[in-house]
Amino acid sequence: MSAALDTGSEDRFEQCLNNCEAPFQAIGTPQKELVVKAGKLRIATFSINSQDALRIDSQTAEETGHAVRIGDKQGSLAVFTAGWPTTDLAHNLGPKGLVSKAPLQLPTLAAIEIATSHREPSRAPAPELDRPLLSEAEARRLIEKISDLLETEISGAFTLKGRLADGASETVLVNGHGVKARERARSSSLRLELSIKDRTVSAYVGGGTGIALRPAQTVQRLVDRLAIAEKAQAFRAQETTVLLAPEVTSALLGGIARQFLGSTSKQPAAASAVSIRDDPTAAVGSIWSLTDGEGVPTRPLQLVSNGTRCAWLKPWTHRGDEDMTPFTGCRYRASWRDLPRHSCSNLILEASQTPPKAMLEELRDGAYLVGSDQAPRRLPDGTLQLAVIGFEISQGSVGTPIKSVLAVPYDQVLSRIEAVGRDLHHMLPGGRAACVAAPTALLLGVDLLSD
Amino acid sequence: MPGNPRSPSALSIIDFDHLRAAHLLARIQSEPGMRADALFERSHRERLHWSTDQRPNDSPRQKIHREQGFVVRLLANDRSWQESRDSFHGSDFDAALRRVARSLSSVPLPHLELESAAWPALSGSLSRIPRRIEEAVRERRAAFPFSVELTHHRRDLLVVGPAILAEPQSENYVSFSAAIVDGTNRTVGGLFPLSSSEAGTAIGTQDRSSIGQHVASLLVERFRAREARPPHPERANVVLSPHAAAVFLHEAVAHALEADILSASGNLGDAIGLELGATSLSVLDDPNAAPVGVRRTHDDEGTPTKKRWLLREGRVGQPIADVAWSERSASVDPGCGRRASRHELAGPRSYFLDMLEGSTSNEALLSGEGLWLDQIVRGSLEPITGLVTLVAACGRRFDNGSLGERVGLTVVRGSLADLLSSVSAVGAIRAEGGAGWCAKGGQRMPVWARCPSLRLDQIQVQAP
């Protein structure tokens, strides 16, 4: 992993690590960690006002930052500083009296070796890094294409704002136990604000190192969803059967992602149609990470196989636990400004060979749910709720557009999946949630509540 | 004017040759009508997390964020180009200038000497606040487990350009988020301006005590309303406390008059003079009148701030505009350009809403029956339709001057014209402080206000 960023930061990484070696060694505890990240982001923002006047803002942001953590069993301190680290690294950590009482334990070389032994030997590094960043002309053509699509499909609709971002970054981590890791990543995103019949809606799509941004498809999905939402009637049903489009399955799965962070013995049951894996380098994922935010090697992990829970995302800090699951890198940082958090990477509900069309044709009564623009909510009574839109299915026929709230017990989401389709799609929820990829899924015995 | 920027504890960013920077920026203004400027920024945030289950001798968990850098921008008609970097080096400034320039002669640019200053020492004064909160909760005869996250924000910035003579600006404030630890995720949050603009100084005793009292009062009220039920849908008289009124005015007046939002549904100039609300409503945006710790004489584009009448006796005075929007319409003035950081685009945003007080006493505001709302947790404005939504975490019913039964989560919803017209009385006492975080367009910024209580007659309230 030594390809240079087009920022020319390769030399600066080497230079800064050399400069910081002595000051880093001088910090008097082995529980110390330095993370340095440099990246470049290109953003094109297009805004249109009511007089159809177009404004274009072009930005390039070169961001550099470093994070230092020090501590021991009694306490720790985290300092996040913009710019390359300098030789006064230790001085900038401040007086010892401010060290907080959150213990810090960092991975050792021995732990890295164990994690590496469970990893498949050869995996390609993040691709596309040397591809030039998006040009302004390309961004403009893309936004115009989206605007045309929107205006053609929905009368009276127009784009208020489009923000297209494309970035590349590289991160280096060293800790006091001799652990070193180097990662690079690429990401792109599109945020749209649209005006549709006196209301504004926004849409977001992100792409990562492993997947390409497909803005036109996103807009097509958004347009379809808006067209349904416009005519949808409130709908309720108890213990009904629902067919979920990949977007809705992904949203629902995103709501239970935390289940995979706890020991398998405590995880709720899953139906035999369910096979789930977490894969930090999956081709359908937005994350591409060979090591996690503490330098521990990651690996694809089968979490559920045909309904059987077979592993959980066990962090290296739980290596002494009694269960036999080998630990893996699963503590990710949302950015260099954040501390590592135990989380999934790319969560994938594996597809079958069944065409979704056949699944729809087999459904006699229930609902076909095609969209959801909110994250699921877990209520204190243990119910997971998700606002959805779709179509009523009555006597095998697709009926009127509906809007409803899907309600299913949090612990029974996976046990109610009767079948999955072959149409695996990736979805990138906003914020820190893991990327979830899922196909069409058939769920039995769920409630649809009125909006 | 900020405190002594050369003080060792300050986030000094002015120790470089401004004139040379302005001269360099002038070189990239290659066509008439172009405007080049640069913003230099340093910020420092100390954040701690504390909870009542910590042992007495435990220190809170602490994180420190330090940011610095600059952005060079070139504006021309309906285009802009900007380059931002996390660095304080002359060579990076040169590179950014070249990247932004549309055309540049081959004559080498003179080098700008730019060096970062040392970071200020950590004050550590935040760590004394949680115990103040705990004491203040006990003074209110309440006891419950809670956690609190406190952040001391210090930001210095300076804008330089060929036609800009801006003073360095400082912001010095505390934000907080506290939660009652009982599994129900009841949280309170807010902002507190500090009484000193000197960015490097520790938080004073008086400020620490005031923050403690403020957070405790919010937490206790939230705790006491834990069993309260949301109101049934009804049309009711609603009295907004000064803090709730600040959120309401931020959504219904400030956002509605921001040039980018206003232009989505009409011509900027057409709004001026429009009757938008009751004649008792006179609202200004005046960053220069903000509390000392966050007072601003210039905006994030280096334009001097001014007293801007947003509403004068219910009629629209001036929309809120930045440089780019003021160039589009001769009827609006710049001075409200803000950006969350150097890596963001500047845009028109309000800063300090200052509403003139009325003459109605608190007792008179609470005459008859209705709902008193204080803790607004969320507000929004639908730009095209003008639909305003306010969500209050809790409130109380009032009956002929006295506060009674508590109510739970309450939603107020209505068109901004209806809500602003329904204002029937304005309180005589104003309160000053943070209105909250505004996240318009994904840029999260603090907003401040000085407002009296407002009474709105017969507006729609409902459960969420």
PDB file of C-alpha atoms in Angstrom, chain A residues 19-270:
ATOM      1  CA  ASN A  19      10.312  13.834  12.779  1.00  0.00           C
ATOM      2  CA  CYS A  20       7.919  12.540  15.385  1.00  0.00           C
ATOM      3  CA  GLU A  21       9.700   9.330  16.223  1.00  0.00           C
ATOM      4  CA  ALA A  22      11.834  10.747  19.025  1.00  0.00           C
ATOM      5  CA  PRO A  23       9.099  12.877  20.628  1.00  0.00           C
ATOM      6  CA  PHE A  24       6.689   9.940  20.378  1.00  0.00           C
ATOM      7  CA  GLN A  25       9.160   7.601  22.034  1.00  0.00           C
ATOM      8  CA  ALA A  26       9.687  10.193  24.758  1.00  0.00           C
ATOM      9  CA  ILE A  27       6.092   9.966  25.925  1.00  0.00           C
ATOM     10  CA  GLY A  28       6.474   7.895  29.051  1.00  0.00           C
ATOM     11  CA  THR A  29       3.833   5.200  28.566  1.00  0.00           C
ATOM     12  CA  PRO A  30       3.516   2.277  26.133  1.00  0.00           C
ATOM     13  CA  GLN A  31      -0.206   3.036  25.818  1.00  0.00           C
ATOM     14  CA  LYS A  32       0.222   5.757  23.226  1.00  0.00           C
ATOM     15  CA  GLU A  33      -1.042   6.072  19.698  1.00  0.00           C
ATOM     16  CA  LEU A  34      -0.568   8.510  16.858  1.00  0.00           C
ATOM     17  CA  VAL A  35      -2.916   8.620  13.865  1.00  0.00           C
ATOM     18  CA  VAL A  36      -2.119  10.927  10.961  1.00  0.00           C
ATOM     19  CA  LYS A  37      -4.533  11.497   8.101  1.00  0.00           C
ATOM     20  CA  ALA A  38      -4.213  13.592   4.964  1.00  0.00           C
ATOM     21  CA  GLY A  39      -6.816  13.919   2.298  1.00  0.00           C
ATOM     22  CA  LYS A  40      -8.166  16.033  -0.481  1.00  0.00           C
ATOM     23  CA  LEU A  41     -11.792  16.696  -1.204  1.00  0.00           C
ATOM     24  CA  ARG A  42     -13.197  18.311  -4.299  1.00  0.00           C
ATOM     25  CA  ILE A  43     -16.701  19.722  -4.070  1.00  0.00           C
ATOM     26  CA  ALA A  44     -18.928  21.281  -6.699  1.00  0.00           C
ATOM     27  CA  THR A  45     -22.096  22.960  -5.440  1.00  0.00           C
ATOM     28  CA  PHE A  46     -24.841  24.044  -7.824  1.00  0.00           C
ATOM     29  CA  SER A  47     -27.762  26.134  -6.633  1.00  0.00           C
ATOM     30  CA  ILE A  48     -30.694  27.484  -8.578  1.00  0.00           C
ATOM     31  CA  ASN A  49     -33.063  30.175  -7.382  1.00  0.00           C
ATOM     32  CA  SER A  50     -36.660  30.900  -8.339  1.00  0.00           C
ATOM     33  CA  GLN A  51     -35.509  33.004 -11.306  1.00  0.00           C
ATOM     34  CA  ASP A  52     -33.603  29.993 -12.677  1.00  0.00           C
ATOM     35  CA  ALA A  53     -30.300  31.704 -12.027  1.00  0.00           C
ATOM     36  CA  LEU A  54     -27.555  29.144 -11.590  1.00  0.00           C
ATOM     37  CA  ARG A  55     -24.739  29.590  -9.105  1.00  0.00           C
ATOM     38  CA  ILE A  56     -21.677  27.332  -9.101  1.00  0.00           C
ATOM     39  CA  ASP A  57     -19.221  27.101  -6.231  1.00  0.00           C
ATOM     40  CA  SER A  58     -16.068  25.045  -6.688  1.00  0.00           C
ATOM     41  CA  GLN A  59     -14.083  24.021  -3.638  1.00  0.00           C
ATOM     42  CA  THR A  60     -10.966  22.077  -2.918  1.00  0.00           C
ATOM     43  CA  ALA A  61     -10.273  21.216   0.697  1.00  0.00           C
ATOM     44  CA  GLU A  62      -6.928  19.759   1.693  1.00  0.00           C
ATOM     45  CA  GLU A  63      -7.446  18.416   5.154  1.00  0.00           C
ATOM     46  CA  THR A  64      -4.709  17.130   7.400  1.00  0.00           C
ATOM     47  CA  GLY A  65      -4.992  16.114  11.005  1.00  0.00           C
ATOM     48  CA  HIS A  66      -3.536  13.938  13.672  1.00  0.00           C
ATOM     49  CA  ALA A  67      -4.889  12.328  16.788  1.00  0.00           C
ATOM     50  CA  VAL A  68      -2.876  11.323  19.823  1.00  0.00           C
ATOM     51  CA  ARG A  69      -4.107   9.073  22.601  1.00  0.00           C
ATOM     52  CA  ILE A  70      -2.114   8.354  25.726  1.00  0.00           C
ATOM     53  CA  GLY A  71      -3.084   6.563  28.897  1.00  0.00           C
ATOM     54  CA  ASP A  72      -2.813   3.568  31.167  1.00  0.00           C
ATOM     55  CA  LYS A  73      -5.129   1.423  33.272  1.00  0.00           C
ATOM     56  CA  GLN A  74      -6.164   4.440  35.310  1.00  0.00           C
ATOM     57  CA  GLY A  75      -6.766   7.124  32.720  1.00  0.00           C
ATOM     58  CA  SER A  76      -6.367   8.513  29.237  1.00  0.00           C
ATOM     59  CA  LEU A  77      -6.349  11.658  27.170  1.00  0.00           C
ATOM     60  CA  ALA A  78      -7.221  12.169  23.498  1.00  0.00           C
ATOM     61  CA  VAL A  79      -6.024  15.211  21.562  1.00  0.00           C
ATOM     62  CA  PHE A  80      -7.107  15.889  17.982  1.00  0.00           C
ATOM     63  CA  THR A  81      -5.157  18.551  16.095  1.00  0.00           C
ATOM     64  CA  ALA A  82      -5.459  19.848  12.539  1.00  0.00           C
ATOM     65  CA  GLY A  83      -2.268  19.784  10.500  1.00  0.00           C
ATOM     66  CA  TRP A  84       0.757  17.497  10.452  1.00  0.00           C
ATOM     67  CA  PRO A  85       2.190  16.502  13.834  1.00  0.00           C
ATOM     68  CA  THR A  86       5.202  18.477  14.913  1.00  0.00           C
ATOM     69  CA  THR A  87       8.126  17.786  17.163  1.00  0.00           C
ATOM     70  CA  ASP A  88       6.369  19.385  20.147  1.00  0.00           C
ATOM     71  CA  LEU A  89       3.941  16.463  20.169  1.00  0.00           C
ATOM     72  CA  ALA A  90       4.450  15.720  23.857  1.00  0.00           C
ATOM     73  CA  HIS A  91       4.165  19.372  24.894  1.00  0.00           C
ATOM     74  CA  ASN A  92       0.788  19.670  23.171  1.00  0.00           C
ATOM     75  CA  LEU A  93      -0.660  16.876  25.290  1.00  0.00           C
ATOM     76  CA  GLY A  94      -0.993  19.218  28.243  1.00  0.00           C
ATOM     77  CA  PRO A  95      -0.459  18.724  31.963  1.00  0.00           C
ATOM     78  CA  LYS A  96      -0.877  15.244  33.414  1.00  0.00           C
ATOM     79  CA  GLY A  97      -3.494  16.466  35.870  1.00  0.00           C
ATOM     80  CA  LEU A  98      -6.053  16.575  33.087  1.00  0.00           C
ATOM     81  CA  VAL A  99      -5.758  12.926  32.189  1.00  0.00           C
ATOM     82  CA  SER A 100      -9.228  11.441  32.468  1.00  0.00           C
ATOM     83  CA  LYS A 101     -10.130   8.221  34.235  1.00  0.00           C
ATOM     84  CA  ALA A 102     -11.128   6.241  31.153  1.00  0.00           C
ATOM     85  CA  PRO A 103      -8.566   3.423  30.920  1.00  0.00           C
ATOM     86  CA  LEU A 104      -6.682   2.935  27.681  1.00  0.00           C
ATOM     87  CA  GLN A 105      -5.357  -0.319  26.327  1.00  0.00           C
ATOM     88  CA  LEU A 106      -3.946  -0.474  22.812  1.00  0.00           C
ATOM     89  CA  PRO A 107      -3.301  -3.521  20.634  1.00  0.00           C
ATOM     90  CA  THR A 108       0.085  -5.199  20.813  1.00  0.00           C
ATOM     91  CA  LEU A 109       2.121  -6.754  18.019  1.00  0.00           C
ATOM     92  CA  ALA A 110       1.191 -10.206  19.377  1.00  0.00           C
ATOM     93  CA  ALA A 111      -2.501  -9.348  19.026  1.00  0.00           C
ATOM     94  CA  ILE A 112      -1.912  -8.132  15.477  1.00  0.00           C
ATOM     95  CA  GLU A 113      -0.175 -11.392  14.597  1.00  0.00           C
ATOM     96  CA  ILE A 114      -3.099 -13.440  15.911  1.00  0.00           C
ATOM     97  CA  ALA A 115      -5.598 -11.326  13.974  1.00  0.00           C
ATOM     98  CA  THR A 116      -3.468 -11.583  10.847  1.00  0.00           C
ATOM     99  CA  SER A 117      -3.351 -15.372  11.119  1.00  0.00           C
ATOM    100  CA  HIS A 118      -7.127 -15.503  10.728  1.00  0.00           C
ATOM    101  CA  ARG A 119      -7.118 -13.234   7.728  1.00  0.00           C
ATOM    102  CA  GLU A 120      -7.187 -14.435   4.172  1.00  0.00           C
ATOM    103  CA  PRO A 121      -3.663 -13.959   2.855  1.00  0.00           C
ATOM    104  CA  SER A 122      -4.033 -11.708  -0.134  1.00  0.00           C
ATOM    105  CA  ARG A 123      -6.485  -8.989  -0.649  1.00  0.00           C
ATOM    106  CA  ALA A 124      -6.171  -6.137  -3.059  1.00  0.00           C
ATOM    107  CA  PRO A 125      -5.654  -2.692  -1.618  1.00  0.00           C
ATOM    108  CA  ALA A 126      -8.216  -0.003  -2.236  1.00  0.00           C
ATOM    109  CA  PRO A 127      -8.501   0.592  -5.969  1.00  0.00           C
ATOM    110  CA  GLU A 128      -9.048   3.783  -7.886  1.00  0.00           C
ATOM    111  CA  LEU A 129      -6.843   5.908  -5.703  1.00  0.00           C
ATOM    112  CA  ASP A 130      -4.808   7.294  -8.521  1.00  0.00           C
ATOM    113  CA  ARG A 131      -7.801   8.131 -10.641  1.00  0.00           C
ATOM    114  CA  PRO A 132      -8.071  11.900 -10.974  1.00  0.00           C
ATOM    115  CA  LEU A 133     -10.680  13.554  -8.797  1.00  0.00           C
ATOM    116  CA  LEU A 134     -13.902  14.664 -10.406  1.00  0.00           C
ATOM    117  CA  SER A 135     -13.533  17.678 -12.650  1.00  0.00           C
ATOM    118  CA  GLU A 136     -15.894  20.617 -12.463  1.00  0.00           C
ATOM    119  CA  ALA A 137     -17.138  19.976 -15.995  1.00  0.00           C
ATOM    120  CA  GLU A 138     -17.955  16.346 -15.124  1.00  0.00           C
ATOM    121  CA  ALA A 139     -19.785  17.449 -12.003  1.00  0.00           C
ATOM    122  CA  ARG A 140     -21.790  19.963 -13.971  1.00  0.00           C
ATOM    123  CA  ARG A 141     -22.816  17.408 -16.602  1.00  0.00           C
ATOM    124  CA  LEU A 142     -23.912  15.011 -13.895  1.00  0.00           C
ATOM    125  CA  ILE A 143     -26.068  17.571 -12.090  1.00  0.00           C
ATOM    126  CA  GLU A 144     -27.650  18.663 -15.382  1.00  0.00           C
ATOM    127  CA  LYS A 145     -28.475  15.063 -16.223  1.00  0.00           C
ATOM    128  CA  ILE A 146     -30.127  14.601 -12.845  1.00  0.00           C
ATOM    129  CA  SER A 147     -32.114  17.813 -13.208  1.00  0.00           C
ATOM    130  CA  ASP A 148     -33.348  16.738 -16.637  1.00  0.00           C
ATOM    131  CA  LEU A 149     -34.414  13.344 -15.308  1.00  0.00           C
ATOM    132  CA  LEU A 150     -36.250  14.884 -12.404  1.00  0.00           C
ATOM    133  CA  GLU A 151     -38.081  17.475 -14.454  1.00  0.00           C
ATOM    134  CA  THR A 152     -39.089  14.882 -17.056  1.00  0.00           C
ATOM    135  CA  GLU A 153     -40.490  12.422 -14.542  1.00  0.00           C
ATOM    136  CA  ILE A 154     -42.298  14.752 -12.145  1.00  0.00           C
ATOM    137  CA  SER A 155     -44.052  17.847 -13.420  1.00  0.00           C
ATOM    138  CA  GLY A 156     -43.295  20.972 -11.433  1.00  0.00           C
ATOM    139  CA  ALA A 157     -40.193  19.481  -9.866  1.00  0.00           C
ATOM    140  CA  PHE A 158     -36.810  21.154 -10.041  1.00  0.00           C
ATOM    141  CA  THR A 159     -33.395  20.946  -8.413  1.00  0.00           C
ATOM    142  CA  LEU A 160     -32.697  23.598  -5.801  1.00  0.00           C
ATOM    143  CA  LYS A 161     -29.218  22.484  -4.904  1.00  0.00           C
ATOM    144  CA  GLY A 162     -26.774  19.746  -5.738  1.00  0.00           C
ATOM    145  CA  ARG A 163     -23.528  19.104  -3.896  1.00  0.00           C
ATOM    146  CA  LEU A 164     -21.161  16.607  -5.413  1.00  0.00           C
ATOM    147  CA  ALA A 165     -18.065  15.680  -3.427  1.00  0.00           C
ATOM    148  CA  ASP A 166     -15.177  13.454  -4.372  1.00  0.00           C
ATOM    149  CA  GLY A 167     -12.266  12.755  -2.080  1.00  0.00           C
ATOM    150  CA  ALA A 168      -9.226  10.626  -1.399  1.00  0.00           C
ATOM    151  CA  SER A 169      -7.322  10.139   1.811  1.00  0.00           C
ATOM    152  CA  GLU A 170      -4.518   8.224   3.404  1.00  0.00           C
ATOM    153  CA  THR A 171      -4.054   7.362   7.073  1.00  0.00           C
ATOM    154  CA  VAL A 172      -1.046   6.149   9.025  1.00  0.00           C
ATOM    155  CA  LEU A 173      -1.257   4.743  12.542  1.00  0.00           C
ATOM    156  CA  VAL A 174       1.547   3.906  14.955  1.00  0.00           C
ATOM    157  CA  ASN A 175       1.291   2.906  18.580  1.00  0.00           C
ATOM    158  CA  GLY A 176       3.644   2.441  21.506  1.00  0.00           C
ATOM    159  CA  HIS A 177       3.680  -1.350  21.087  1.00  0.00           C
ATOM    160  CA  GLY A 178       5.235  -1.120  17.639  1.00  0.00           C
ATOM    161  CA  VAL A 179       1.984  -1.534  15.694  1.00  0.00           C
ATOM    162  CA  LYS A 180       1.945   0.284  12.344  1.00  0.00           C
ATOM    163  CA  ALA A 181      -0.814   0.445   9.783  1.00  0.00           C
ATOM    164  CA  ARG A 182      -1.413   2.385   6.617  1.00  0.00           C
ATOM    165  CA  GLU A 183      -4.753   2.761   4.873  1.00  0.00           C
ATOM    166  CA  ARG A 184      -6.065   4.705   1.970  1.00  0.00           C
ATOM    167  CA  ALA A 185      -9.603   5.397   0.967  1.00  0.00           C
ATOM    168  CA  ARG A 186     -11.713   7.097  -1.590  1.00  0.00           C
ATOM    169  CA  SER A 187     -15.218   8.383  -1.205  1.00  0.00           C
ATOM    170  CA  SER A 188     -17.756  10.345  -3.149  1.00  0.00           C
ATOM    171  CA  SER A 189     -21.181  11.626  -2.322  1.00  0.00           C
ATOM    172  CA  LEU A 190     -24.078  13.522  -3.802  1.00  0.00           C
ATOM    173  CA  ARG A 191     -26.623  15.504  -1.847  1.00  0.00           C
ATOM    174  CA  LEU A 192     -29.629  16.925  -3.658  1.00  0.00           C
ATOM    175  CA  GLU A 193     -32.280  19.342  -2.492  1.00  0.00           C
ATOM    176  CA  LEU A 194     -35.320  19.211  -4.706  1.00  0.00           C
ATOM    177  CA  SER A 195     -38.483  21.266  -4.899  1.00  0.00           C
ATOM    178  CA  ILE A 196     -41.562  19.242  -5.659  1.00  0.00           C
ATOM    179  CA  LYS A 197     -44.992  20.807  -5.556  1.00  0.00           C
ATOM    180  CA  ASP A 198     -44.433  23.309  -2.776  1.00  0.00           C
ATOM    181  CA  ARG A 199     -42.230  21.146  -0.632  1.00  0.00           C
ATOM    182  CA  THR A 200     -38.562  20.403  -0.490  1.00  0.00           C
ATOM    183  CA  VAL A 201     -37.063  16.964  -0.232  1.00  0.00           C
ATOM    184  CA  SER A 202     -33.462  15.952   0.009  1.00  0.00           C
ATOM    185  CA  ALA A 203     -31.631  12.893  -1.177  1.00  0.00           C
ATOM    186  CA  TYR A 204     -28.184  11.619  -0.335  1.00  0.00           C
ATOM    187  CA  VAL A 205     -26.097   8.940  -1.920  1.00  0.00           C
ATOM    188  CA  GLY A 206     -22.571   7.973  -1.080  1.00  0.00           C
ATOM    189  CA  GLY A 207     -19.996   5.821  -2.757  1.00  0.00           C
ATOM    190  CA  GLY A 208     -16.813   4.464  -1.310  1.00  0.00           C
ATOM    191  CA  THR A 209     -13.630   2.800  -2.346  1.00  0.00           C
ATOM    192  CA  GLY A 210     -15.317  -0.440  -3.293  1.00  0.00           C
ATOM    193  CA  ILE A 211     -18.353   0.934  -5.086  1.00  0.00           C
ATOM    194  CA  ALA A 212     -19.066   3.546  -7.653  1.00  0.00           C
ATOM    195  CA  LEU A 213     -21.412   6.439  -7.099  1.00  0.00           C
ATOM    196  CA  ARG A 214     -24.557   5.913  -9.170  1.00  0.00           C
ATOM    197  CA  PRO A 215     -26.355   9.221  -8.928  1.00  0.00           C
ATOM    198  CA  ALA A 216     -28.710   8.664 -11.849  1.00  0.00           C
ATOM    199  CA  GLN A 217     -30.019   5.441 -10.278  1.00  0.00           C
ATOM    200  CA  THR A 218     -30.440   7.185  -6.967  1.00  0.00           C
ATOM    201  CA  VAL A 219     -32.448   9.956  -8.521  1.00  0.00           C
ATOM    202  CA  GLN A 220     -34.567   7.439 -10.408  1.00  0.00           C
ATOM    203  CA  ARG A 221     -35.341   5.674  -7.119  1.00  0.00           C
ATOM    204  CA  LEU A 222     -36.102   8.981  -5.456  1.00  0.00           C
ATOM    205  CA  VAL A 223     -38.425   9.992  -8.256  1.00  0.00           C
ATOM    206  CA  ASP A 224     -40.264   6.653  -8.073  1.00  0.00           C
ATOM    207  CA  ARG A 225     -40.607   6.959  -4.322  1.00  0.00           C
ATOM    208  CA  LEU A 226     -41.920  10.506  -4.521  1.00  0.00           C
ATOM    209  CA  ALA A 227     -44.460   9.524  -7.129  1.00  0.00           C
ATOM    210  CA  ILE A 228     -45.788   6.784  -4.826  1.00  0.00           C
ATOM    211  CA  ALA A 229     -45.703   8.965  -1.702  1.00  0.00           C
ATOM    212  CA  GLU A 230     -47.780  11.597  -3.453  1.00  0.00           C
ATOM    213  CA  LYS A 231     -50.722   9.230  -3.930  1.00  0.00           C
ATOM    214  CA  ALA A 232     -50.253   6.993  -0.889  1.00  0.00           C
ATOM    215  CA  GLN A 233     -53.086   6.369   1.581  1.00  0.00           C
ATOM    216  CA  ALA A 234     -52.537   5.454   5.229  1.00  0.00           C
ATOM    217  CA  PHE A 235     -52.692   1.677   5.651  1.00  0.00           C
ATOM    218  CA  ARG A 236     -52.798  -0.655   8.642  1.00  0.00           C
ATOM    219  CA  ALA A 237     -52.800  -4.401   9.037  1.00  0.00           C
ATOM    220  CA  GLN A 238     -51.931  -6.873  11.778  1.00  0.00           C
ATOM    221  CA  GLU A 239     -49.706  -9.898  11.448  1.00  0.00           C
ATOM    222  CA  THR A 240     -49.510  -9.527   7.712  1.00  0.00           C
ATOM    223  CA  THR A 241     -46.962 -10.598   5.113  1.00  0.00           C
ATOM    224  CA  VAL A 242     -44.771  -7.983   3.529  1.00  0.00           C
ATOM    225  CA  LEU A 243     -42.331  -8.039   0.653  1.00  0.00           C
ATOM    226  CA  LEU A 244     -39.536  -5.547   1.218  1.00  0.00           C
ATOM    227  CA  ALA A 245     -37.599  -3.978  -1.644  1.00  0.00           C
ATOM    228  CA  PRO A 246     -33.789  -3.999  -1.078  1.00  0.00           C
ATOM    229  CA  GLU A 247     -33.857  -0.398   0.160  1.00  0.00           C
ATOM    230  CA  VAL A 248     -36.335  -1.254   2.915  1.00  0.00           C
ATOM    231  CA  THR A 249     -34.605  -4.521   3.845  1.00  0.00           C
ATOM    232  CA  SER A 250     -31.336  -2.601   4.196  1.00  0.00           C
ATOM    233  CA  ALA A 251     -32.920   0.054   6.369  1.00  0.00           C
ATOM    234  CA  LEU A 252     -34.445  -2.596   8.639  1.00  0.00           C
ATOM    235  CA  LEU A 253     -31.171  -4.507   8.871  1.00  0.00           C
ATOM    236  CA  GLY A 254     -29.349  -1.268   9.698  1.00  0.00           C
ATOM    237  CA  GLY A 255     -31.661  -0.966  12.714  1.00  0.00           C
ATOM    238  CA  ILE A 256     -30.482  -4.267  14.187  1.00  0.00           C
ATOM    239  CA  ALA A 257     -26.784  -3.999  13.307  1.00  0.00           C
ATOM    240  CA  ARG A 258     -25.874  -3.751  16.979  1.00  0.00           C
ATOM    241  CA  GLN A 259     -27.022  -7.362  17.440  1.00  0.00           C
ATOM    242  CA  PHE A 260     -23.806  -8.516  15.784  1.00  0.00           C
ATOM    243  CA  LEU A 261     -21.608  -6.720  18.305  1.00  0.00           C
ATOM    244  CA  GLY A 262     -22.607  -9.005  21.172  1.00  0.00           C
ATOM    245  CA  SER A 263     -21.706 -12.616  21.818  1.00  0.00           C
ATOM    246  CA  THR A 264     -23.505 -15.172  19.611  1.00  0.00           C
ATOM    247  CA  SER A 265     -24.944 -16.895  22.658  1.00  0.00           C
ATOM    248  CA  LYS A 266     -26.949 -13.756  23.413  1.00  0.00           C
ATOM    249  CA  GLN A 267     -28.089 -13.089  19.864  1.00  0.00           C
ATOM    250  CA  PRO A 268     -31.709 -13.709  18.859  1.00  0.00           C
ATOM    251  CA  ALA A 269     -32.614 -16.488  16.445  1.00  0.00           C
ATOM    252  CA  ALA A 270     -32.663 -16.157  12.667  1.00  0.00           C
TER     253      ALA A 270
END
